Amino acid sequence: MQRLDKILSDAGVASRKQLKAMIRAGRVYADGVCVTDEAAKFDEVSVQLTVDGACVSKYRKVLLMMHKPAGLVTSTDDPRQRTVMELVPEEFRKLNVAPVGRLDKDTEGLLLLTNDGDLAHRIISPKHGVWKTYYAEHEGTASQEDVQMFEQGLTLSDGTKCLSAKLQPQGSGKSLILVQEGKYHQVRRMMASRNMTVSYLKRIAEGALTLGDLPKGEVMETDIVETERLITQML
Ligand code: URA
């Protein structure tokens, strides 16, 4: 539980002194009720606040980059399995960050997390066309025919149609795959549909944003504006 003026100042609404005046003037509502005492206490996570009728977002917006290791599921909580959230420092978990899209339990690499829903949508939505680059080790060797089939848009064994994607052979049993969408097990299923079962998969980039030298298992905060510029840069 925290004081109303503290919750609002943490959210960057105004200074404590200004907030005291605003609250006393009846401009602040908590869970639909006008509160005129700045010392009134609320649960800072659940309380819904408005100032002059506008909703207050209580969290500063953050964007995190994670180098996900294999073995963790991409979820904010799971009753049975370890999740990527255990790698996120408490200071960010308190800000309600969640993964942007998903990497399978066995897949490693670049995973973004944010508490900015609009930003997450801009990154995930195929409409916005962000290319995600994967490095795969797999059975067989990709042929020119495979490259063309990826380009045309594959149809998976269950009838799922994929958007046009890029397959770049990297020699025997290794390829780079670029996709603009994030269907369930998409890259593994695309490769399997061409008889190239994947044994190792790592996302190495989203747009022009790469992992850099972020060590496996580490998380770092990035500048939202600069990072979104890199992510949405045309490849
Ligand atoms: N495609 C997959 O098959 N797995 C991932 O984790 C991401 C893309």
Short mmCIF file of C-alpha atoms and ligand atoms in Angstrom, two decimals:
data_model
loop_
_atom_site.label_atom_id
_atom_site.label_comp_id
_atom_site.label_asym_id
_atom_site.label_seq_id
_atom_site.Cartn_x
_atom_site.Cartn_y
_atom_site.Cartn_z
CA MET A 1 0.00 0.00 0.00
CA GLN A 2 1.27 3.46 -0.83
CA ARG A 3 0.17 7.05 -0.38
CA LEU A 4 -1.84 8.48 -3.26
CA ASP A 5 0.58 11.38 -3.81
CA LYS A 6 3.54 8.95 -3.89
CA ILE A 7 1.86 6.70 -6.49
CA LEU A 8 1.08 9.71 -8.67
CA SER A 9 4.52 11.26 -8.36
CA ASP A 10 6.20 7.90 -9.14
CA ALA A 11 4.07 7.86 -12.29
CA GLY A 12 5.51 11.25 -13.22
CA VAL A 13 2.16 13.11 -13.06
CA ALA A 14 3.45 16.11 -11.09
CA SER A 15 5.54 17.01 -8.04
CA ARG A 16 4.34 16.00 -4.56
CA LYS A 17 3.56 19.67 -3.81
CA GLN A 18 1.54 20.14 -6.99
CA LEU A 19 -0.23 16.82 -6.41
CA LYS A 20 -1.31 17.85 -2.94
CA ALA A 21 -3.13 20.84 -4.44
CA MET A 22 -4.59 18.79 -7.30
CA ILE A 23 -5.88 16.08 -4.96
CA ARG A 24 -7.38 18.60 -2.55
CA ALA A 25 -9.09 20.33 -5.48
CA GLY A 26 -10.96 17.06 -6.23
CA ARG A 27 -9.24 16.38 -9.55
CA VAL A 28 -8.12 12.84 -8.65
CA TYR A 29 -10.29 9.71 -8.61
CA ALA A 30 -9.21 6.32 -7.29
CA ASP A 31 -11.27 3.35 -8.45
CA GLY A 32 -14.02 5.74 -9.50
CA VAL A 33 -14.20 7.65 -6.21
CA CYS A 34 -12.99 11.20 -5.72
CA VAL A 35 -10.20 11.29 -3.11
CA THR A 36 -9.23 14.60 -1.51
CA ASP A 37 -6.67 13.32 1.02
CA GLU A 38 -3.18 13.00 -0.46
CA ALA A 39 -2.16 10.64 2.37
CA ALA A 40 -4.88 8.07 1.60
CA LYS A 41 -3.31 4.69 0.90
CA PHE A 42 -3.99 2.34 -2.03
CA ASP A 43 -2.56 -0.82 -3.53
CA GLU A 44 -0.24 0.75 -6.12
CA VAL A 45 -0.51 -2.26 -8.42
CA SER A 46 -4.29 -2.59 -8.65
CA VAL A 47 -5.64 0.93 -8.10
CA GLN A 48 -7.10 2.66 -11.18
CA LEU A 49 -6.38 6.37 -11.08
CA THR A 50 -7.63 9.28 -13.12
CA VAL A 51 -6.56 12.92 -13.06
CA ASP A 52 -8.99 15.38 -14.64
CA GLY A 53 -10.79 12.35 -16.11
CA ALA A 54 -7.70 10.92 -17.87
CA CYS A 55 -6.34 7.50 -16.87
CA VAL A 56 -2.92 7.52 -15.25
CA SER A 57 -0.39 4.93 -16.30
CA LYS A 58 1.39 4.13 -13.05
CA TYR A 59 4.48 2.63 -14.61
CA ARG A 60 7.31 4.29 -16.43
CA LYS A 61 7.57 2.60 -19.83
CA VAL A 62 10.53 0.32 -20.34
CA LEU A 63 11.88 -1.91 -23.08
CA LEU A 64 14.22 -4.76 -22.14
CA MET A 65 16.41 -7.02 -24.25
CA MET A 66 16.98 -10.57 -23.01
CA HIS A 67 19.38 -13.19 -24.30
CA LYS A 68 17.07 -16.12 -23.62
CA PRO A 69 18.68 -19.46 -22.88
CA ALA A 70 16.98 -22.76 -23.79
CA GLY A 71 14.88 -24.41 -21.07
CA LEU A 72 12.64 -21.49 -20.05
CA VAL A 73 9.11 -20.92 -21.32
CA THR A 74 8.09 -17.50 -22.62
CA SER A 75 5.29 -16.66 -20.23
CA THR A 76 4.72 -14.32 -17.31
CA ASP A 77 3.78 -17.26 -15.09
CA ASP A 78 3.46 -20.99 -15.44
CA PRO A 79 2.39 -23.42 -12.70
CA ARG A 80 4.83 -26.16 -13.72
CA GLN A 81 7.69 -24.77 -15.75
CA ARG A 82 10.43 -22.20 -15.23
CA THR A 83 9.69 -18.98 -17.13
CA VAL A 84 11.82 -16.22 -18.64
CA MET A 85 10.56 -13.92 -15.88
CA GLU A 86 13.01 -15.46 -13.42
CA LEU A 87 15.80 -13.72 -15.35
CA VAL A 88 14.11 -10.31 -15.10
CA PRO A 89 15.37 -8.19 -12.20
CA GLU A 90 12.76 -7.33 -9.56
CA GLU A 91 12.92 -3.59 -10.39
CA PHE A 92 11.50 -4.38 -13.86
CA ARG A 93 9.09 -7.12 -12.78
CA LYS A 94 7.48 -4.49 -10.52
CA LEU A 95 6.84 -2.42 -13.67
CA ASN A 96 4.69 -5.21 -15.13
CA VAL A 97 6.85 -6.05 -18.13
CA ALA A 98 5.79 -8.95 -20.34
CA PRO A 99 7.46 -10.72 -23.27
CA VAL A 100 6.90 -9.29 -26.76
CA GLY A 101 5.97 -12.35 -28.82
CA ARG A 102 7.32 -15.75 -27.95
CA LEU A 103 10.36 -17.97 -28.24
CA ASP A 104 9.83 -21.71 -27.72
CA LYS A 105 11.23 -23.37 -24.64
CA ASP A 106 14.07 -24.87 -26.71
CA THR A 107 14.85 -21.70 -28.67
CA GLU A 108 17.54 -19.26 -27.60
CA GLY A 109 18.24 -15.68 -28.46
CA LEU A 110 16.79 -12.21 -28.58
CA LEU A 111 13.59 -11.72 -26.60
CA LEU A 112 12.13 -8.28 -25.93
CA LEU A 113 10.01 -7.43 -22.92
CA THR A 114 8.02 -4.27 -22.32
CA ASN A 115 5.16 -2.79 -20.34
CA ASP A 116 4.15 -0.64 -23.32
CA GLY A 117 1.28 -2.49 -25.03
CA ASP A 118 1.25 -0.26 -28.12
CA LEU A 119 4.95 -0.77 -28.67
CA ALA A 120 4.55 -4.55 -28.28
CA HIS A 121 1.80 -4.51 -30.90
CA ARG A 122 3.92 -2.52 -33.33
CA ILE A 123 6.73 -5.06 -33.01
CA ILE A 124 4.62 -8.23 -33.23
CA SER A 125 1.97 -7.38 -35.80
CA PRO A 126 2.78 -8.80 -39.28
CA LYS A 127 1.13 -5.61 -40.56
CA HIS A 128 4.16 -3.69 -39.37
CA GLY A 129 6.47 -6.11 -41.18
CA VAL A 130 9.34 -6.45 -38.70
CA TRP A 131 11.73 -9.14 -39.96
CA LYS A 132 12.88 -11.60 -37.31
CA THR A 133 16.13 -13.39 -38.15
CA TYR A 134 16.83 -16.93 -36.91
CA TYR A 135 19.93 -19.05 -37.13
CA ALA A 136 19.10 -22.75 -37.44
CA GLU A 137 21.05 -25.96 -37.44
CA HIS A 138 19.11 -28.68 -39.17
CA GLU A 139 19.06 -31.95 -41.08
CA GLY A 140 20.04 -31.79 -44.74
CA THR A 141 21.13 -28.74 -46.68
CA ALA A 142 18.85 -26.00 -47.99
CA SER A 143 18.51 -25.97 -51.79
CA GLN A 144 17.55 -23.25 -54.25
CA GLU A 145 14.13 -24.93 -54.50
CA ASP A 146 13.72 -24.56 -50.70
CA VAL A 147 14.68 -20.89 -51.00
CA GLN A 148 12.01 -20.38 -53.68
CA MET A 149 9.35 -22.21 -51.69
CA PHE A 150 10.04 -19.98 -48.66
CA GLU A 151 9.84 -16.94 -50.95
CA GLN A 152 6.47 -18.06 -52.37
CA GLY A 153 4.98 -18.64 -48.89
CA LEU A 154 4.91 -22.18 -47.51
CA THR A 155 1.82 -24.15 -46.60
CA LEU A 156 2.44 -26.20 -43.45
CA SER A 157 1.26 -29.80 -42.93
CA ASP A 158 -1.92 -28.65 -41.13
CA GLY A 159 -2.81 -26.29 -43.97
CA THR A 160 -1.47 -23.12 -42.27
CA LYS A 161 -0.34 -20.62 -44.89
CA CYS A 162 2.81 -18.63 -44.18
CA LEU A 163 3.74 -15.23 -45.53
CA SER A 164 6.68 -15.00 -47.90
CA ALA A 165 9.90 -15.61 -45.94
CA LYS A 166 13.63 -15.65 -46.65
CA LEU A 167 15.83 -18.73 -46.41
CA GLN A 168 19.57 -18.11 -46.66
CA PRO A 169 21.63 -21.34 -46.73
CA GLN A 170 24.85 -21.08 -44.70
CA GLY A 171 26.46 -24.32 -45.86
CA SER A 172 25.76 -27.86 -44.79
CA GLY A 173 22.98 -28.12 -42.17
CA LYS A 174 22.94 -24.40 -41.34
CA SER A 175 20.63 -21.62 -42.48
CA LEU A 176 19.38 -18.16 -41.68
CA ILE A 177 15.61 -17.78 -41.83
CA LEU A 178 13.81 -14.41 -41.86
CA VAL A 179 10.10 -14.24 -41.10
CA GLN A 180 7.67 -11.38 -40.51
CA GLU A 181 5.15 -13.30 -38.42
CA GLY A 182 5.25 -15.45 -35.28
CA LYS A 183 3.01 -18.47 -35.64
CA TYR A 184 3.36 -21.37 -33.20
CA HIS A 185 6.75 -23.14 -33.78
CA GLN A 186 6.80 -21.38 -37.12
CA VAL A 187 10.43 -21.70 -38.15
CA ARG A 188 10.73 -25.30 -36.96
CA ARG A 189 7.54 -26.22 -38.83
CA MET A 190 8.58 -24.36 -41.98
CA MET A 191 11.90 -26.17 -42.02
CA ALA A 192 10.26 -29.53 -41.23
CA SER A 193 7.89 -29.02 -44.18
CA ARG A 194 11.03 -29.05 -46.38
CA ASN A 195 12.49 -32.12 -44.59
CA MET A 196 15.03 -30.07 -42.63
CA THR A 197 14.26 -30.92 -39.00
CA VAL A 198 15.77 -28.23 -36.76
CA SER A 199 18.04 -29.32 -33.91
CA TYR A 200 19.13 -25.84 -32.74
CA LEU A 201 17.36 -22.49 -33.15
CA LYS A 202 18.42 -19.02 -32.09
CA ARG A 203 16.78 -15.66 -32.85
CA ILE A 204 19.64 -13.34 -33.65
CA ALA A 205 17.81 -10.17 -34.69
CA GLU A 206 14.52 -8.29 -34.82
CA GLY A 207 14.74 -5.75 -37.62
CA ALA A 208 18.24 -4.31 -37.33
CA LEU A 209 18.38 -4.90 -33.56
CA THR A 210 20.82 -7.67 -32.66
CA LEU A 211 21.86 -9.23 -29.37
CA GLY A 212 25.28 -7.55 -29.57
CA ASP A 213 27.48 -9.00 -26.87
CA LEU A 214 24.68 -9.46 -24.31
CA PRO A 215 25.64 -12.70 -22.51
CA LYS A 216 23.21 -15.61 -22.45
CA GLY A 217 20.79 -15.32 -19.51
CA GLU A 218 21.27 -11.54 -19.17
CA VAL A 219 18.70 -8.75 -19.43
CA MET A 220 19.35 -5.08 -20.18
CA GLU A 221 17.19 -2.00 -20.48
CA THR A 222 17.35 -0.22 -23.82
CA ASP A 223 16.34 3.22 -24.98
CA ILE A 224 12.78 2.84 -26.32
CA VAL A 225 13.00 5.39 -29.15
CA GLU A 226 16.41 4.28 -30.45
CA THR A 227 15.59 0.57 -30.14
CA GLU A 228 12.24 0.89 -31.89
CA ARG A 229 14.00 2.76 -34.69
CA LEU A 230 16.40 -0.20 -35.09
CA ILE A 231 13.62 -2.80 -34.87
CA THR A 232 11.44 -1.13 -37.50
CA GLN A 233 14.33 -0.27 -39.84
CA MET A 234 13.77 -1.87 -43.26
CA LEU A 235 16.23 -4.70 -43.95
N1 URA B 1 9.94 -20.28 -34.68
C1 URA B 1 10.06 -21.39 -33.95
O1 URA B 1 9.88 -22.50 -34.43
N2 URA B 1 10.38 -21.24 -32.67
C2 URA B 1 10.61 -20.06 -32.08
O2 URA B 1 10.89 -20.00 -30.89
C3 URA B 1 10.47 -18.92 -32.87
C4 URA B 1 10.14 -19.04 -34.18
#
